[in-house]
Coordinates of C-alpha atoms and ligand atoms in Angstrom, one line a residue:
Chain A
X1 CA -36.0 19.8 -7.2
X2 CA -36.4 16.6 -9.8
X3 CA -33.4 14.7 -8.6
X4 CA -32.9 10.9 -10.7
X5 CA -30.8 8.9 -8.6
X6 CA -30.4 8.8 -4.7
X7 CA -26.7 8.1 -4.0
X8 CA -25.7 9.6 -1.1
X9 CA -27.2 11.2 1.8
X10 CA -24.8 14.2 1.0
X11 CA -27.5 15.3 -1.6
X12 CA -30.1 15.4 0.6
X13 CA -31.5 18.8 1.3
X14 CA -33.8 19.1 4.6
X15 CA -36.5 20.0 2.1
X16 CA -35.8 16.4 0.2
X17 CA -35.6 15.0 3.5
X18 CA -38.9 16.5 4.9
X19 CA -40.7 15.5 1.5
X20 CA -40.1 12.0 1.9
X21 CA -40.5 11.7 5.7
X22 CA -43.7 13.3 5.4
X23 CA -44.7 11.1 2.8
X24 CA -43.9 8.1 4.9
X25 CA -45.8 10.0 7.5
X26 CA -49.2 10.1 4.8
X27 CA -49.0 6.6 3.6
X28 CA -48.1 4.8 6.7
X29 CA -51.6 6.6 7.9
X30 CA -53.8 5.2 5.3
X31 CA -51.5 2.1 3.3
X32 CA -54.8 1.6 1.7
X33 CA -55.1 5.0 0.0
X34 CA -51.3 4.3 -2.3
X35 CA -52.3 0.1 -2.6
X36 CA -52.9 0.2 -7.0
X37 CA -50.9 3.8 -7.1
X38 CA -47.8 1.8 -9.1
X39 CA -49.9 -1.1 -10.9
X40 CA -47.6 -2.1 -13.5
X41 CA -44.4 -0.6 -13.0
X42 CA -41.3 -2.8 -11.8
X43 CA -38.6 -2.2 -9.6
X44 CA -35.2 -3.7 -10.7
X45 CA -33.6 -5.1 -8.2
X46 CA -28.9 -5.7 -8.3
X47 CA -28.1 -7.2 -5.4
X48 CA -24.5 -8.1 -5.7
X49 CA -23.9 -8.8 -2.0
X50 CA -26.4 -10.8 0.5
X51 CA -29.1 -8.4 2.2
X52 CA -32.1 -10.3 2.8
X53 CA -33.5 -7.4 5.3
X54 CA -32.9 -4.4 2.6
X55 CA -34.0 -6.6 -0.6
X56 CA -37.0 -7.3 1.3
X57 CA -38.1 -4.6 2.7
X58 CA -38.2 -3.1 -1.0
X59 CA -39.5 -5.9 -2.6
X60 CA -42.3 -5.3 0.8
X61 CA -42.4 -1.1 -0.3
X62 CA -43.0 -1.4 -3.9
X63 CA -45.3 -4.6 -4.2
X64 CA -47.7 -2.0 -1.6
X65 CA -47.5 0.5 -4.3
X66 CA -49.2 -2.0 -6.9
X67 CA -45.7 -2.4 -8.3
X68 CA -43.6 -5.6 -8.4
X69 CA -40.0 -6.5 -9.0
X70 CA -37.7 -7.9 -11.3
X71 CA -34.3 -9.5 -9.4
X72 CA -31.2 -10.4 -10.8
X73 CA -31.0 -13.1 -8.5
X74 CA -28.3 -14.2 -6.3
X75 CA -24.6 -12.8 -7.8
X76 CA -22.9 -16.4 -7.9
X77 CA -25.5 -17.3 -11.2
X78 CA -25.6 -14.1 -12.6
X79 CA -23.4 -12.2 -15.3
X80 CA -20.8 -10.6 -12.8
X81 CA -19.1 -14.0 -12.2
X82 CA -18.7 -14.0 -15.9
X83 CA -16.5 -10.8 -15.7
X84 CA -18.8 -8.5 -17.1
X85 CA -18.1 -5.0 -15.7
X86 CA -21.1 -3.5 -13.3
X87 CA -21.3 -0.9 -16.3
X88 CA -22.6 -3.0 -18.3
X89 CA -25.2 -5.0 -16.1
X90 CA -27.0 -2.4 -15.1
X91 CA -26.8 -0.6 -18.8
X92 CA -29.1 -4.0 -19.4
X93 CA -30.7 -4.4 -16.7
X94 CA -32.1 -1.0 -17.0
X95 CA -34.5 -2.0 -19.7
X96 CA -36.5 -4.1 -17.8
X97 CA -37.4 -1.5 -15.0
X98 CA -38.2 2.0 -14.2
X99 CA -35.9 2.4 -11.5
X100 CA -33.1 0.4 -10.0
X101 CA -32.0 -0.2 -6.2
X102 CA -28.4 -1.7 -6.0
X103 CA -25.9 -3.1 -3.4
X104 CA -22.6 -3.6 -4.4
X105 CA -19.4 -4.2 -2.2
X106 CA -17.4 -1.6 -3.8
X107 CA -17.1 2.0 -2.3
X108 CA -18.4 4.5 -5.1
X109 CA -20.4 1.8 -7.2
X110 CA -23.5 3.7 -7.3
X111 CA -22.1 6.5 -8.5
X112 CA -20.5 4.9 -11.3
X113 CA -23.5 3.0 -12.2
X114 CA -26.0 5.9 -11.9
X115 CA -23.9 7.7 -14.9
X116 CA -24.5 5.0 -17.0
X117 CA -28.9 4.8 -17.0
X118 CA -31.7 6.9 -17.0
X119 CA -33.8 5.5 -15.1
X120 CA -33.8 6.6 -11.5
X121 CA -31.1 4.3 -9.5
X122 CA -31.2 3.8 -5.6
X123 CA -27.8 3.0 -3.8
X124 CA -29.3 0.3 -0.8
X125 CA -25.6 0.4 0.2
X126 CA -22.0 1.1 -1.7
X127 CA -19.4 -0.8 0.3
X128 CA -18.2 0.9 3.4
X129 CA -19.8 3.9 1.5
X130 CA -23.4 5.1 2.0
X131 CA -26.6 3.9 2.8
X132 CA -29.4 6.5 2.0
X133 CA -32.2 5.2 2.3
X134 CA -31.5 3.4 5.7
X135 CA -30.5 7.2 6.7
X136 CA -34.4 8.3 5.8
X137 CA -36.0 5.6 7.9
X138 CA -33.5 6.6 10.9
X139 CA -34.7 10.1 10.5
X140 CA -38.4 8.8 10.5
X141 CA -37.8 7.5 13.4
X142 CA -35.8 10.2 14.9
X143 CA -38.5 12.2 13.9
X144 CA -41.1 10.4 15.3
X145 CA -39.7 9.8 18.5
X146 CA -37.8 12.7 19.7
X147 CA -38.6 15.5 17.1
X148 CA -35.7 17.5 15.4
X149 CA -35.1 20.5 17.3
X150 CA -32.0 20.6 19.6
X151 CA -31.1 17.3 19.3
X152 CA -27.9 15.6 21.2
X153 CA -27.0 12.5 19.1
X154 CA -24.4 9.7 20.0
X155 CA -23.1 7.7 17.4
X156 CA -21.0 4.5 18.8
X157 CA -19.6 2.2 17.1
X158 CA -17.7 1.1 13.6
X159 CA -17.8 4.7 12.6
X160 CA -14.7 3.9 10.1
X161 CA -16.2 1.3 8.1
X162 CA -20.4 1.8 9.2
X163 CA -21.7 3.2 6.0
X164 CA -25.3 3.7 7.7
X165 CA -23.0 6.2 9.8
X166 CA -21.6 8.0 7.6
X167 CA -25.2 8.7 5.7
X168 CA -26.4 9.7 9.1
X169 CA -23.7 12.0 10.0
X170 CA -24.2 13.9 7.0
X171 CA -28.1 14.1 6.9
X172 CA -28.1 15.2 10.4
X173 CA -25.6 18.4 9.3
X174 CA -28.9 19.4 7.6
X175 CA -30.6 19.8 11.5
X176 CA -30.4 21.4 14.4
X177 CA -28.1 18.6 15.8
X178 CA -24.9 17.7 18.0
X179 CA -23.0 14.8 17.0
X180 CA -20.9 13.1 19.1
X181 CA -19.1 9.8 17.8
X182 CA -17.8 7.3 20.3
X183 CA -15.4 4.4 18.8
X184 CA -12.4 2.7 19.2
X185 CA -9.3 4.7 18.5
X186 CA -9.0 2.4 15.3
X187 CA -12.9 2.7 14.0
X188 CA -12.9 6.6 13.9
X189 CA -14.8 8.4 11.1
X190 CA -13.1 8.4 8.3
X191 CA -11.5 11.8 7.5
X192 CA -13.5 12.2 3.8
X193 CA -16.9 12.0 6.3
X194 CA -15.3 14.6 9.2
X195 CA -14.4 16.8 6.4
X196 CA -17.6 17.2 5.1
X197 CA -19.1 17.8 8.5
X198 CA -16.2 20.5 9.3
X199 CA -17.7 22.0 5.8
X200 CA -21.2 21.9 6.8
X201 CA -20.2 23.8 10.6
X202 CA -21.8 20.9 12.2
X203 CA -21.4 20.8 15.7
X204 CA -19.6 17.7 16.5
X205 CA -17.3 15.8 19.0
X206 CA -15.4 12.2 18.8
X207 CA -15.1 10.6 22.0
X208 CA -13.5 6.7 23.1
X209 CA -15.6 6.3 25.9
X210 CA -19.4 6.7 26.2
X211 CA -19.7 7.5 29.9
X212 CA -18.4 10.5 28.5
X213 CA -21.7 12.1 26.8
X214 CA -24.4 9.8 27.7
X215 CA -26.4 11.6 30.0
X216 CA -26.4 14.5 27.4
X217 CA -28.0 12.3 24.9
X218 CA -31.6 12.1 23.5
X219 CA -30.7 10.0 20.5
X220 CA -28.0 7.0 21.2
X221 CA -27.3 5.3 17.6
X222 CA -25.6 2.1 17.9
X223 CA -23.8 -0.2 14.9
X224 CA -21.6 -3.5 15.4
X225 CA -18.3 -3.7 15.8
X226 CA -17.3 -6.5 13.4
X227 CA -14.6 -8.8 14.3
X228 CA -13.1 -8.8 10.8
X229 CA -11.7 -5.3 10.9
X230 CA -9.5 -6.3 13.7
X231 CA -5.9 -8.0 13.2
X232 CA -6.4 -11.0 15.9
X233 CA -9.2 -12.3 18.1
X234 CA -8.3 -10.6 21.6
X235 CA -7.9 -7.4 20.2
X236 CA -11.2 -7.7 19.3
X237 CA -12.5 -8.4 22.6
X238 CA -10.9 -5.9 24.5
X239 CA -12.5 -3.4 22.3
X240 CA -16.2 -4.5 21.4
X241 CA -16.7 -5.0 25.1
X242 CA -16.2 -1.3 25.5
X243 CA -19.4 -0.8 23.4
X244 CA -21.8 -3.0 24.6
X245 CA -24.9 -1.6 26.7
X246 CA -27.2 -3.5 28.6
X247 CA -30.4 -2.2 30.7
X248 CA -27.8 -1.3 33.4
X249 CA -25.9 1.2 31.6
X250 CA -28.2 3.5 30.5
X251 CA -29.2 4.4 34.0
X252 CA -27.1 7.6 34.1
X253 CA -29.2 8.2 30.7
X254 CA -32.2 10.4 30.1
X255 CA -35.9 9.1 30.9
X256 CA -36.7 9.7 27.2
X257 CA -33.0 8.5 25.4
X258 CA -34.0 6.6 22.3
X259 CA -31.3 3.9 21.1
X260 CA -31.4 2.9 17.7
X261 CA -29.4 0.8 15.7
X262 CA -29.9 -0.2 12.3
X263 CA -30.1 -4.4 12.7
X264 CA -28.6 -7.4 13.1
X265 CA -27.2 -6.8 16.4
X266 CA -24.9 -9.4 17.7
X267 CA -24.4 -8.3 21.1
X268 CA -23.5 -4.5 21.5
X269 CA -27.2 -4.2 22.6
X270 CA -28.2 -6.4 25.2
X271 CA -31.4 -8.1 25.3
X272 CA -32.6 -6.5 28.9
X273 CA -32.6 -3.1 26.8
X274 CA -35.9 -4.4 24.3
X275 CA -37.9 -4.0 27.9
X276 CA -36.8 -0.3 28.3
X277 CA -39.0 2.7 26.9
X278 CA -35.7 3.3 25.5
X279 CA -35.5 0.5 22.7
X280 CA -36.2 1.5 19.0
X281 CA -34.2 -0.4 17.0
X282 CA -37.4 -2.9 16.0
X283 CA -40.0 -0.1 15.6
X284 CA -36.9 1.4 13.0
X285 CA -37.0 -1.6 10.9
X286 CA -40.6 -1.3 10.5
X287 CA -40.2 1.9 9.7
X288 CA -38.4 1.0 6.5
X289 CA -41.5 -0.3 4.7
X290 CA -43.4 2.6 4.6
X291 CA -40.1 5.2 3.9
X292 CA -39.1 3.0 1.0
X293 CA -42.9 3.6 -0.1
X294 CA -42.2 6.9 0.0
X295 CA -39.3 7.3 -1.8
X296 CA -40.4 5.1 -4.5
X297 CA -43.5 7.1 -5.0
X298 CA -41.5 10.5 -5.0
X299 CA -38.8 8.7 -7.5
X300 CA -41.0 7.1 -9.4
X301 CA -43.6 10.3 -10.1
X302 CA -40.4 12.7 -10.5
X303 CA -41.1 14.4 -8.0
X304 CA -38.0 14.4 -5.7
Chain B
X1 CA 16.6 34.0 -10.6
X2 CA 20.3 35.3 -10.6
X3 CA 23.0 33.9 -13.6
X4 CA 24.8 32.5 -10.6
X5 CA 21.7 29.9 -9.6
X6 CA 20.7 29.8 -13.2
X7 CA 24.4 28.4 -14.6
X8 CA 24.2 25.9 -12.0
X9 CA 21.5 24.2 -14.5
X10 CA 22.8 24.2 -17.5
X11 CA 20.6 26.4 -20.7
X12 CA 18.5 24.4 -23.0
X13 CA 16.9 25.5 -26.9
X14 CA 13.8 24.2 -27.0
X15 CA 11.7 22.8 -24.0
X16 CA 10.1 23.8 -21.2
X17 CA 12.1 24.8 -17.6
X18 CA 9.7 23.8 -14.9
X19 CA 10.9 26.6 -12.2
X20 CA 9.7 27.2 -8.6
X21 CA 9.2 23.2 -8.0
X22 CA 8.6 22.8 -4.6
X23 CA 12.0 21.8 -3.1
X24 CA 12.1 17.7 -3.0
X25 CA 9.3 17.4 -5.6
X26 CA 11.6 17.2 -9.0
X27 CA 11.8 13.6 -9.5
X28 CA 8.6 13.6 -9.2
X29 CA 7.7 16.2 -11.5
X30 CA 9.2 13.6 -14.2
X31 CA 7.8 10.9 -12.9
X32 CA 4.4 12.8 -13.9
X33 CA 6.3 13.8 -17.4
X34 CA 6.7 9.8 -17.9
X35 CA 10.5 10.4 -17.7
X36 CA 12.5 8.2 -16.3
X37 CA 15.6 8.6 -19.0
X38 CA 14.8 5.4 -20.8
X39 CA 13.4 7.0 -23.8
X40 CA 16.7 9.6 -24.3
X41 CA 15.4 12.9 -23.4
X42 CA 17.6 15.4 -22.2
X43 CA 17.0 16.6 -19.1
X44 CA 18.6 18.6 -16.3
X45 CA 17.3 18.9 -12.8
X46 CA 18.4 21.5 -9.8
X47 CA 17.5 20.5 -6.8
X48 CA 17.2 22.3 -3.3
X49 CA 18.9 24.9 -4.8
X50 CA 18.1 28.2 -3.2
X51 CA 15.1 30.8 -3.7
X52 CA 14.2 33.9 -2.6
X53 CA 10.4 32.8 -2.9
X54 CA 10.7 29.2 -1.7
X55 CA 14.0 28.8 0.5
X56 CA 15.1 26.1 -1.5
X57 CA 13.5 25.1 -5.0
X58 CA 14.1 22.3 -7.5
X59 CA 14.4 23.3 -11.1
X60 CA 13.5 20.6 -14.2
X61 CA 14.4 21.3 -17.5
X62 CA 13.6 19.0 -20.6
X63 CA 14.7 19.8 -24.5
X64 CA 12.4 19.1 -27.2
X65 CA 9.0 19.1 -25.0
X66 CA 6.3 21.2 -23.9
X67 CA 4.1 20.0 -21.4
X68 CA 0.2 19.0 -21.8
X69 CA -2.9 20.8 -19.8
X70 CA -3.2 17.2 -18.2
X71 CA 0.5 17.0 -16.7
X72 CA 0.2 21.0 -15.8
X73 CA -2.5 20.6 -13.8
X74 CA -0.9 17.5 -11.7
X75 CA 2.1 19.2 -11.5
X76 CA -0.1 22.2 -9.2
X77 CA -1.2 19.5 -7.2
X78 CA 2.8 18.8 -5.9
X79 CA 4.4 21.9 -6.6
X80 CA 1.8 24.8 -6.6
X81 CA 4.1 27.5 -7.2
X82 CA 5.7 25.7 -9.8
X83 CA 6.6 28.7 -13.3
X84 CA 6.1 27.1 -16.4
X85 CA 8.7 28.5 -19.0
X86 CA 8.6 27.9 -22.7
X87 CA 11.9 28.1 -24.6
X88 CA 12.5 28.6 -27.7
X89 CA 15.6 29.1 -29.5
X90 CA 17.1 29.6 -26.2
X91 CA 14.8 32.1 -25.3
X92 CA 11.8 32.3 -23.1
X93 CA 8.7 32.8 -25.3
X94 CA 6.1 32.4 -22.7
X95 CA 6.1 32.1 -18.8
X96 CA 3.2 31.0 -16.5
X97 CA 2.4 30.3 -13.5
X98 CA 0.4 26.9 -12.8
X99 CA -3.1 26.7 -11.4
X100 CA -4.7 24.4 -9.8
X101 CA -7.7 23.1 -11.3
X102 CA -11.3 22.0 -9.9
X103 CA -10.6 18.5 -10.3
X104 CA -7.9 16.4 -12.1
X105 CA -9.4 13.6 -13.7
X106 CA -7.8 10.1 -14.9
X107 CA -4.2 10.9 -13.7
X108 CA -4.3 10.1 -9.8
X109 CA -5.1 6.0 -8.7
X110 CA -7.6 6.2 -5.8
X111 CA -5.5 4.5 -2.8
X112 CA -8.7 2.7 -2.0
X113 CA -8.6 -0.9 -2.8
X114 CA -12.4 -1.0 -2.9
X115 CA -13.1 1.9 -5.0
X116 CA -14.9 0.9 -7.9
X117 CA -12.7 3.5 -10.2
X118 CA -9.7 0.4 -9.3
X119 CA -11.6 -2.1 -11.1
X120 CA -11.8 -2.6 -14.5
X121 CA -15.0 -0.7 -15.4
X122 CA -15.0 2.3 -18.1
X123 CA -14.9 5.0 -15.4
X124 CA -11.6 7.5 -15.5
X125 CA -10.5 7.9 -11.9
X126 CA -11.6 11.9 -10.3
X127 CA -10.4 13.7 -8.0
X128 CA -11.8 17.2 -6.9
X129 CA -8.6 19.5 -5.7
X130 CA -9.3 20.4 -2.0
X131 CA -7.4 23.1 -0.5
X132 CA -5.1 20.8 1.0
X133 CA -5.6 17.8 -0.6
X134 CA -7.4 16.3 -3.4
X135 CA -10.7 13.7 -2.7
X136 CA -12.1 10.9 -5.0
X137 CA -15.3 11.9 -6.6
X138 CA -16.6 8.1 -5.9
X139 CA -15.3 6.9 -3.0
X140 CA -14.9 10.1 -0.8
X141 CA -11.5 9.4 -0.1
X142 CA -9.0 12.1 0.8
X143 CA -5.3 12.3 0.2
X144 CA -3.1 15.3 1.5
X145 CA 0.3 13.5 1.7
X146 CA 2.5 12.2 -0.9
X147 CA -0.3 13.0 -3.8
X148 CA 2.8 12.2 -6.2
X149 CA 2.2 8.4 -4.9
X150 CA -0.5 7.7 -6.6
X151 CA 0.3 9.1 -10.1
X152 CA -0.6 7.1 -12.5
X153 CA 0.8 7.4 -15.6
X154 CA -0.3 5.4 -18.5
Ligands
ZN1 ZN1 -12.0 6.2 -4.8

């Protein structure tokens, strides 16, 4: 199915899914083999919020291809503190690239901006929106480490305002999966992302405590709590405690739990946990390099 | 709709009688109109007056205007078993019932601050029309209460 723009994990079939993953799976095997495949072509590259880790691990994805990048540079010296409307930037930027990967603080961004090119555009993150592409290399790495069959996933966290959540939630309704979402009272899914799974029939639970489910669990995704969504300090603190985990709490979990979360941490994962056989979260990152590879290729061939 | 209940309103020539509002809803039927009485229409509103089909209804009726595809299909989204009726010449030359459409586009202001359609880019707000509820096209946002709220006229 030839499918321009990647907005939102919502779009993704399991077939899309599969296509890309076992892409990854083909050029992470032999980098070598993929090295001149996009000599020539550029990747544009609208970053209108900081993300060194995202911006570089595509810049890292399509200079491996053969490709290279053209960057708009940081926001503060560009065009948009001029007042011109996103519309417009990437209606110009769109001649210098064959495709475009954008992060913009505004919920539904990508959207609007996709409407206005024709080259394939790549949402790296809309606001407290959706995050695609960091849902592909979670599956990778879902895949990879605990297969997709009869899968038990926790999801703890900012699950109000965690965009890489919401993308999650709705890839996973594609699998043989059980959610369950642990949060704050306050940080609960929002109800545009429950809806959606309620549509889908996914099987899935909310929960305020994670005692609750975690010995049921084979996947634990974590995300950050940030101390900005709360109205004063010590609210804050009596909450994000709640959600921290060290090497001690996940005794009562499975041999084979893998916890994930998709970086920086502050401290909802203690350091203790990087010695278990459960820690993921580094091999994740990695991961990104050679599923942004992936995608490119498949965007950039027409093939997705 | 007996002539008791209907004398209660009083008849108009030509206009539209909005019947079957949802009870509560009329002012807010003309605030989708653009009426607020500023610009001298004539208009005469029952309100919670009773219904067989409804319990209690509200009733709008404005001379000299017909209403717009646009404002009919807003209007479903707060009174769904709203009648439209077409008078002319004190008589009712057409009668329908409103239907609610797919998606209502441009007419609704997304209640979220950071949705891009609240900017000022060239993008009409849209809204797909849930079953209970309408949701940015966007943002994802969902809105089932008080959908009159975020009207926006003009
Ligand atoms: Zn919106």
């Amino acid at each position: 199915m030839p499918q321009d723009h990647i907005i939102s994990a919502k779009h993704l079939s399991r077939a899309d899914i599969e296509s890309v993953l076992d892409r990854a799976a083909e050029i992470a095997a032999d980098p070598e083999a993929v090295s001149d495949r996009h000599a020539g072509k550029l990747l544009g590259m609208l970053f209108f919020e900081p993300s060194t880790r995202t911006k570089m691990s595509f810049t890292a994805a399509m200079k491996r291809l053969g490709g290279d990048i053209v960057d708009m540079g940081p926001v503060d010296q560009s065009s948009v503190k001029k007042g011109e409307s996103l519309a417009d930037t990437v209606r110009v930027v769109e001649g210098y690239a064959d495709a475009l990967v954008m992060r913009h603080p505004l919920e539904g961004s990508a959207k609007m901006a996709s409407e206005f090119v024709d080259v394939p555009l790549i949402n790296a993150g809309d606001g407290a929106g959706q995050h695609p592409t960091q849902t592909l290399l979670d599956l990778y790495t879902i895949r990879e480490s605990a297969g997709f069959d009869d899968l038990t996933v926790g999801i703890m966290g900012d699950l109000k305002y965690g965009r890489t959540v919401h993308s999650l939630a709705h890839a996973l309704t594609n699998f043989d999966a059980q959610q369950h979402f642990v949060s704050p009272e306050s940080l609960k899914l929002p109800r545009g992302v429950r809806y959606d799974l309620h549509e889908q029939g996914a099987s899935m639970r909310e929960h305020t405590e994670l005692d609750e489910v975690l010995d049921s669990l084979d996947v634990l995704y974590v995300t950050r709590i940030q101390a900005e969504r709360f109205p004063d300090e010590d609210e804050y603190r009596k909450v994000a405690g709640e959600y921290q985990i060290d090497a001690e709490t996940l005794a009562s979990a499975k041999d084979d739990l893998v916890v994930m979360h998709p970086l920086p941490r502050v401290d909802e994962i203690a350091s203790d946990v990087d010695e278990t056989d459960h820690a993921r979260y580094f091999q994740q990152a990695h991961n990104g390099v050679p599923v942004r590879m992936a995608l490119l290729d498949l965007i950039l061939e027409g093939n997705l | 709709m007996t002539d008791d209940q209907q004398l209660r309103v009083s008849k108009i020539s030509e206009g539209t009688v909005i019947d079957h509002v949802t009870g509560g809803q009329a002012l807010n039927v003309l605030a989708i109109l653009g009426i607020d009485g500023s610009g001298g229409e004539e208009v005469s509103i029952g309100m919670n007056v009773p219904s067989e089909r409804l319990g209690r209804k509200d009733v709008v009726k404005v001379e000299g205007r017909e209403l717009s595809q646009d404002e009919v299909d807003v209007l479903s989204l707060i009174a769904p078993a709203a009648t439209i009726n077409i008078v002319r010449d004190y008589d009712v030359i057409e009668k329908h019932r409103v239907e609610r459409p797919g998606e209502v586009v441009g007419v609704l202001r997304c209640p979220n601050r950071n949705c891009i359609t609240t900017k000022d880019e060239p993008v009409d707000s849209r809204f797909a029309v849930l079953e209970d509820g309408v949701r940015c096209a966007y943002c994802d946002t969902i809105i089932r209460e008080s959908i009159a709220d975020h009207i926006h006229v003009g």
